[in-house]
mmCIF file of C-alpha atoms and ligand atoms in Angstrom:
data_model
loop_
_atom_site.group_PDB
_atom_site.id
_atom_site.type_symbol
_atom_site.label_atom_id
_atom_site.label_comp_id
_atom_site.label_asym_id
_atom_site.label_seq_id
_atom_site.Cartn_x
_atom_site.Cartn_y
_atom_site.Cartn_z
ATOM 1 C CA MET A 1 -28.311 -27.094 7.691
ATOM 2 C CA GLU A 2 -25.930 -25.061 9.730
ATOM 3 C CA THR A 3 -28.567 -26.374 12.864
ATOM 4 C CA MET A 4 -27.675 -29.492 11.624
ATOM 5 C CA TYR A 5 -24.592 -29.691 11.176
ATOM 6 C CA PRO A 6 -22.914 -29.710 14.751
ATOM 7 C CA TRP A 7 -25.560 -33.000 14.580
ATOM 8 C CA PHE A 8 -24.191 -33.981 10.905
ATOM 9 C CA LYS A 9 -20.312 -34.433 12.626
ATOM 10 C CA ALA A 10 -21.253 -35.961 15.963
ATOM 11 C CA LEU A 11 -23.215 -38.979 13.627
ATOM 12 C CA HIS A 12 -20.116 -39.132 10.732
ATOM 13 C CA ILE A 13 -17.445 -39.184 13.972
ATOM 14 C CA ILE A 14 -19.355 -42.451 14.353
ATOM 15 C CA ALA A 15 -20.086 -43.852 11.659
ATOM 16 C CA VAL A 16 -16.319 -43.500 10.981
ATOM 17 C CA ILE A 17 -15.284 -45.088 14.060
ATOM 18 C CA SER A 18 -17.610 -48.031 13.026
ATOM 19 C CA TRP A 19 -16.799 -48.403 10.024
ATOM 20 C CA MET A 20 -12.446 -48.104 10.666
ATOM 21 C CA ALA A 21 -12.973 -50.932 13.632
ATOM 22 C CA GLY A 22 -13.924 -53.327 10.585
ATOM 23 C CA LEU A 23 -11.527 -52.193 8.515
ATOM 24 C CA LEU A 24 -8.881 -52.754 11.075
ATOM 25 C CA TYR A 25 -10.258 -55.886 12.435
ATOM 26 C CA LEU A 26 -10.904 -57.939 9.091
ATOM 27 C CA PRO A 27 -7.647 -58.071 7.763
ATOM 28 C CA ARG A 28 -7.031 -60.153 11.125
ATOM 29 C CA LEU A 29 -9.719 -62.631 10.415
ATOM 30 C CA PHE A 30 -8.428 -63.000 7.236
ATOM 31 C CA ILE A 31 -4.751 -63.620 9.042
ATOM 32 C CA ASN A 32 -6.208 -66.371 11.084
ATOM 33 C CA HIS A 33 -7.527 -67.949 7.817
ATOM 34 C CA VAL A 34 -5.082 -68.346 5.723
ATOM 35 C CA GLY A 35 -4.109 -71.924 5.803
ATOM 36 C CA LEU A 36 -7.656 -73.622 7.861
ATOM 37 C CA ALA A 37 -8.647 -76.532 5.937
ATOM 38 C CA PRO A 38 -11.946 -75.831 3.653
ATOM 39 C CA GLY A 39 -14.810 -76.918 5.692
ATOM 40 C CA SER A 40 -13.388 -77.544 8.890
ATOM 41 C CA GLU A 41 -14.837 -75.953 12.268
ATOM 42 C CA ALA A 42 -12.572 -72.827 12.250
ATOM 43 C CA SER A 43 -12.567 -72.078 8.658
ATOM 44 C CA THR A 44 -16.404 -71.825 9.344
ATOM 45 C CA MET A 45 -16.969 -69.909 12.018
ATOM 46 C CA LEU A 46 -14.554 -66.850 10.270
ATOM 47 C CA LYS A 47 -16.677 -67.781 7.447
ATOM 48 C CA GLY A 48 -19.550 -66.649 8.868
ATOM 49 C CA MET A 49 -17.281 -64.443 11.729
ATOM 50 C CA GLU A 50 -16.461 -62.335 8.013
ATOM 51 C CA SER A 51 -19.581 -62.327 6.253
ATOM 52 C CA ARG A 52 -21.513 -61.118 9.785
ATOM 53 C CA LEU A 53 -18.702 -57.675 9.902
ATOM 54 C CA MET A 54 -18.883 -57.339 6.241
ATOM 55 C CA ARG A 55 -22.879 -57.334 6.558
ATOM 56 C CA PHE A 56 -23.938 -55.928 9.966
ATOM 57 C CA ILE A 57 -21.042 -53.118 10.392
ATOM 58 C CA MET A 58 -18.661 -52.253 7.084
ATOM 59 C CA ARG A 59 -21.219 -52.378 4.405
ATOM 60 C CA PRO A 60 -23.716 -49.464 6.343
ATOM 61 C CA ALA A 61 -21.424 -47.837 8.080
ATOM 62 C CA ALA A 62 -20.108 -46.991 5.043
ATOM 63 C CA VAL A 63 -23.079 -45.804 3.426
ATOM 64 C CA ALA A 64 -23.189 -43.674 6.839
ATOM 65 C CA THR A 65 -19.791 -42.173 6.450
ATOM 66 C CA PHE A 66 -19.910 -41.229 3.019
ATOM 67 C CA LEU A 67 -24.114 -39.790 3.392
ATOM 68 C CA LEU A 68 -22.749 -37.371 6.370
ATOM 69 C CA GLY A 69 -19.231 -36.442 5.089
ATOM 70 C CA GLY A 70 -21.333 -35.121 2.006
ATOM 71 C CA ALA A 71 -23.986 -33.749 3.980
ATOM 72 C CA LEU A 72 -21.102 -31.162 5.874
ATOM 73 C CA VAL A 73 -19.444 -30.392 2.737
ATOM 74 C CA SER A 74 -22.795 -29.302 1.812
ATOM 75 C CA THR A 75 -23.391 -27.640 4.532
ATOM 76 C CA PRO A 76 -22.923 -23.624 3.070
ATOM 77 C CA GLY A 77 -19.748 -22.377 4.628
ATOM 78 C CA ILE A 78 -17.800 -25.388 6.077
ATOM 79 C CA VAL A 79 -16.035 -26.644 2.730
ATOM 80 C CA ASP A 80 -13.030 -23.732 1.847
ATOM 81 C CA TRP A 81 -12.811 -25.471 -1.808
ATOM 82 C CA SER A 82 -9.122 -23.350 -2.414
ATOM 83 C CA MET A 83 -7.705 -25.153 0.746
ATOM 84 C CA GLY A 84 -5.646 -28.313 -0.761
ATOM 85 C CA TRP A 85 -6.847 -30.104 2.824
ATOM 86 C CA ILE A 86 -10.767 -31.627 1.671
ATOM 87 C CA TRP A 87 -9.294 -33.123 -1.732
ATOM 88 C CA LEU A 88 -6.677 -34.798 -0.640
ATOM 89 C CA LYS A 89 -8.806 -35.806 2.164
ATOM 90 C CA LEU A 90 -11.139 -37.181 -0.513
ATOM 91 C CA ALA A 91 -8.756 -38.693 -2.055
ATOM 92 C CA PHE A 92 -7.435 -40.974 0.844
ATOM 93 C CA VAL A 93 -11.670 -41.903 1.160
ATOM 94 C CA LEU A 94 -11.001 -42.954 -2.060
ATOM 95 C CA GLY A 95 -8.395 -45.560 -1.126
ATOM 96 C CA LEU A 96 -10.653 -46.528 2.542
ATOM 97 C CA GLY A 97 -13.302 -47.034 -0.325
ATOM 98 C CA ALA A 98 -10.593 -49.387 -2.552
ATOM 99 C CA SER A 99 -9.746 -51.287 0.213
ATOM 100 C CA HIS A 100 -13.284 -51.746 1.385
ATOM 101 C CA GLY A 101 -13.739 -53.197 -2.321
ATOM 102 C CA TYR A 102 -10.812 -55.785 -1.820
ATOM 103 C CA MET A 103 -11.808 -57.282 0.827
ATOM 104 C CA GLU A 104 -15.674 -57.512 -0.129
ATOM 105 C CA LYS A 105 -13.327 -59.585 -3.660
ATOM 106 C CA CYS A 106 -11.330 -61.331 -0.566
ATOM 107 C CA ILE A 107 -14.368 -62.356 1.830
ATOM 108 C CA LYS A 108 -15.621 -63.801 -1.627
ATOM 109 C CA ALA A 109 -12.630 -65.889 -1.702
ATOM 110 C CA PHE A 110 -12.198 -67.126 1.270
ATOM 111 C CA ALA A 111 -16.222 -68.163 1.297
ATOM 112 C CA ASN A 112 -15.424 -70.206 -1.821
ATOM 113 C CA ASP A 113 -12.102 -71.468 -0.507
ATOM 114 C CA ALA A 114 -9.949 -70.211 -2.858
ATOM 115 C CA ASN A 115 -7.659 -67.696 -1.040
ATOM 116 C CA THR A 116 -4.103 -68.264 -3.111
ATOM 117 C CA LYS A 117 -2.856 -64.962 -0.861
ATOM 118 C CA PRO A 118 -0.415 -65.706 2.123
ATOM 119 C CA ALA A 119 -0.896 -64.340 6.323
ATOM 120 C CA ARG A 120 1.937 -61.378 5.062
ATOM 121 C CA PHE A 121 -0.348 -60.189 2.488
ATOM 122 C CA TYR A 122 -3.673 -59.980 5.051
ATOM 123 C CA ARG A 123 -0.929 -58.244 7.404
ATOM 124 C CA ILE A 124 -0.435 -55.851 4.875
ATOM 125 C CA LEU A 125 -3.906 -54.681 3.361
ATOM 126 C CA ASN A 126 -4.058 -54.168 7.626
ATOM 127 C CA GLU A 127 -1.801 -51.435 7.347
ATOM 128 C CA VAL A 128 -3.434 -49.454 4.624
ATOM 129 C CA PRO A 129 -6.358 -48.354 6.217
ATOM 130 C CA THR A 130 -4.077 -47.700 9.453
ATOM 131 C CA LEU A 131 -2.065 -44.958 7.051
ATOM 132 C CA LEU A 132 -4.882 -43.884 5.190
ATOM 133 C CA MET A 133 -7.307 -42.775 8.956
ATOM 134 C CA ILE A 134 -3.885 -41.273 10.333
ATOM 135 C CA GLY A 135 -3.533 -39.617 6.948
ATOM 136 C CA ILE A 136 -7.475 -38.682 7.290
ATOM 137 C CA VAL A 137 -7.903 -37.811 10.925
ATOM 138 C CA ILE A 138 -4.640 -35.093 10.236
ATOM 139 C CA LEU A 139 -5.784 -33.425 6.990
ATOM 140 C CA VAL A 140 -9.471 -32.492 8.882
ATOM 141 C CA VAL A 141 -8.095 -31.383 12.666
ATOM 142 C CA ALA A 142 -5.022 -29.447 11.265
ATOM 143 C CA LYS A 143 -6.041 -28.604 7.950
ATOM 144 C CA PRO A 144 -2.406 -28.145 7.548
ATOM 145 C CA PHE A 145 -2.903 -26.535 3.570
HETATM 146 C C1 HEM B 1 -17.308 -38.943 1.845
HETATM 147 C C2 HEM B 1 -16.606 -38.760 2.636
HETATM 148 C C3 HEM B 1 -16.267 -37.750 3.423
HETATM 149 C C4 HEM B 1 -16.550 -36.645 3.210
HETATM 150 C C5 HEM B 1 -16.905 -35.758 2.801
HETATM 151 C C6 HEM B 1 -16.399 -35.893 4.452
HETATM 152 C C7 HEM B 1 -15.988 -34.755 5.278
HETATM 153 C C8 HEM B 1 -16.158 -33.902 6.395
HETATM 154 C C9 HEM B 1 -16.437 -32.986 6.600
HETATM 155 C C10 HEM B 1 -16.677 -31.690 5.649
HETATM 156 C C11 HEM B 1 -16.230 -32.131 7.773
HETATM 157 C C12 HEM B 1 -16.171 -31.221 8.147
HETATM 158 C C13 HEM B 1 -14.671 -30.522 8.035
HETATM 159 C C14 HEM B 1 -14.802 -29.245 9.125
HETATM 160 O O1 HEM B 1 -14.251 -29.120 10.843
HETATM 161 O O2 HEM B 1 -14.114 -28.194 8.359
HETATM 162 C C15 HEM B 1 -15.528 -33.425 7.954
HETATM 163 C C16 HEM B 1 -15.487 -33.867 9.711
HETATM 164 C C17 HEM B 1 -13.892 -34.878 9.830
HETATM 165 N N1 HEM B 1 -14.496 -36.112 9.470
HETATM 166 FE FE1 HEM B 1 -14.814 -36.771 7.478
HETATM 167 N N2 HEM B 1 -15.679 -36.685 5.810
HETATM 168 C C18 HEM B 1 -15.370 -38.244 4.982
HETATM 169 C C19 HEM B 1 -14.976 -38.846 4.907
HETATM 170 C C20 HEM B 1 -14.204 -39.121 6.564
HETATM 171 C C21 HEM B 1 -14.064 -40.397 7.040
HETATM 172 C C22 HEM B 1 -13.525 -41.846 5.753
HETATM 173 C C23 HEM B 1 -12.861 -40.575 8.466
HETATM 174 C C24 HEM B 1 -11.804 -40.845 8.901
HETATM 175 C C25 HEM B 1 -11.435 -42.130 8.565
HETATM 176 C C26 HEM B 1 -13.495 -38.521 8.363
HETATM 177 C C27 HEM B 1 -12.828 -38.019 9.321
HETATM 178 C C28 HEM B 1 -13.436 -37.188 9.945
HETATM 179 C C29 HEM B 1 -13.108 -36.660 11.247
HETATM 180 C C30 HEM B 1 -12.330 -37.361 11.972
HETATM 181 C C31 HEM B 1 -14.450 -35.493 11.052
HETATM 182 C C32 HEM B 1 -13.719 -33.940 12.549
HETATM 183 C C33 HEM B 1 -12.984 -33.113 12.051
HETATM 184 C C34 HEM B 1 -13.194 -31.871 13.002
HETATM 185 O O3 HEM B 1 -14.122 -31.467 13.450
HETATM 186 O O4 HEM B 1 -12.360 -31.384 13.483
HETATM 187 N N3 HEM B 1 -13.981 -38.499 7.354
HETATM 188 N N4 HEM B 1 -15.625 -34.600 7.728
#
């Protein structure tokens, strides 16, 4: 496990970057999707983009992030569980997971032409993973408490 640790960490960061790309880009697609006529060429194109981003990038990257994060915390001597940063990091990661789950619901709503939320709502939704990601990176790198 110890010899594999740097490889798990490198793959963890790659998975995190891929997941974040989707969490930050998908709400931008929703913003563009709001108000488009159901069945229009643009709406159909966005439905395809949203669904492919979720299926081919976000879901696999989220699973890889969790599995590799699990491998890192299971490596002996890596995490001191008496420190606060790891617990807050895990709480923020749960927040990212909740944002992901909510975006799954939004994709379904758009796919059924049943979205009721305004573009402003998706602009705010865009900020949630941004703020969580900033918090997580500061916590894992600076380990301030
Ligand atoms: C189940 C989810 C996760 C677990 C269990 C987990 C766990 C870990 C652990 C134990 C480390 C090594 C910390 C150390 O070097 O002392 C690590 C590194 C890292 N994690 Fe996570 N992580 C998870 C999700 C995430 C997410 C969602 C992000 C970013 C949005 C993230 C960003 C990072 C970064 C940037 C590093 C490298 C830190 C460094 O080497 O200084 N992790 N993770």
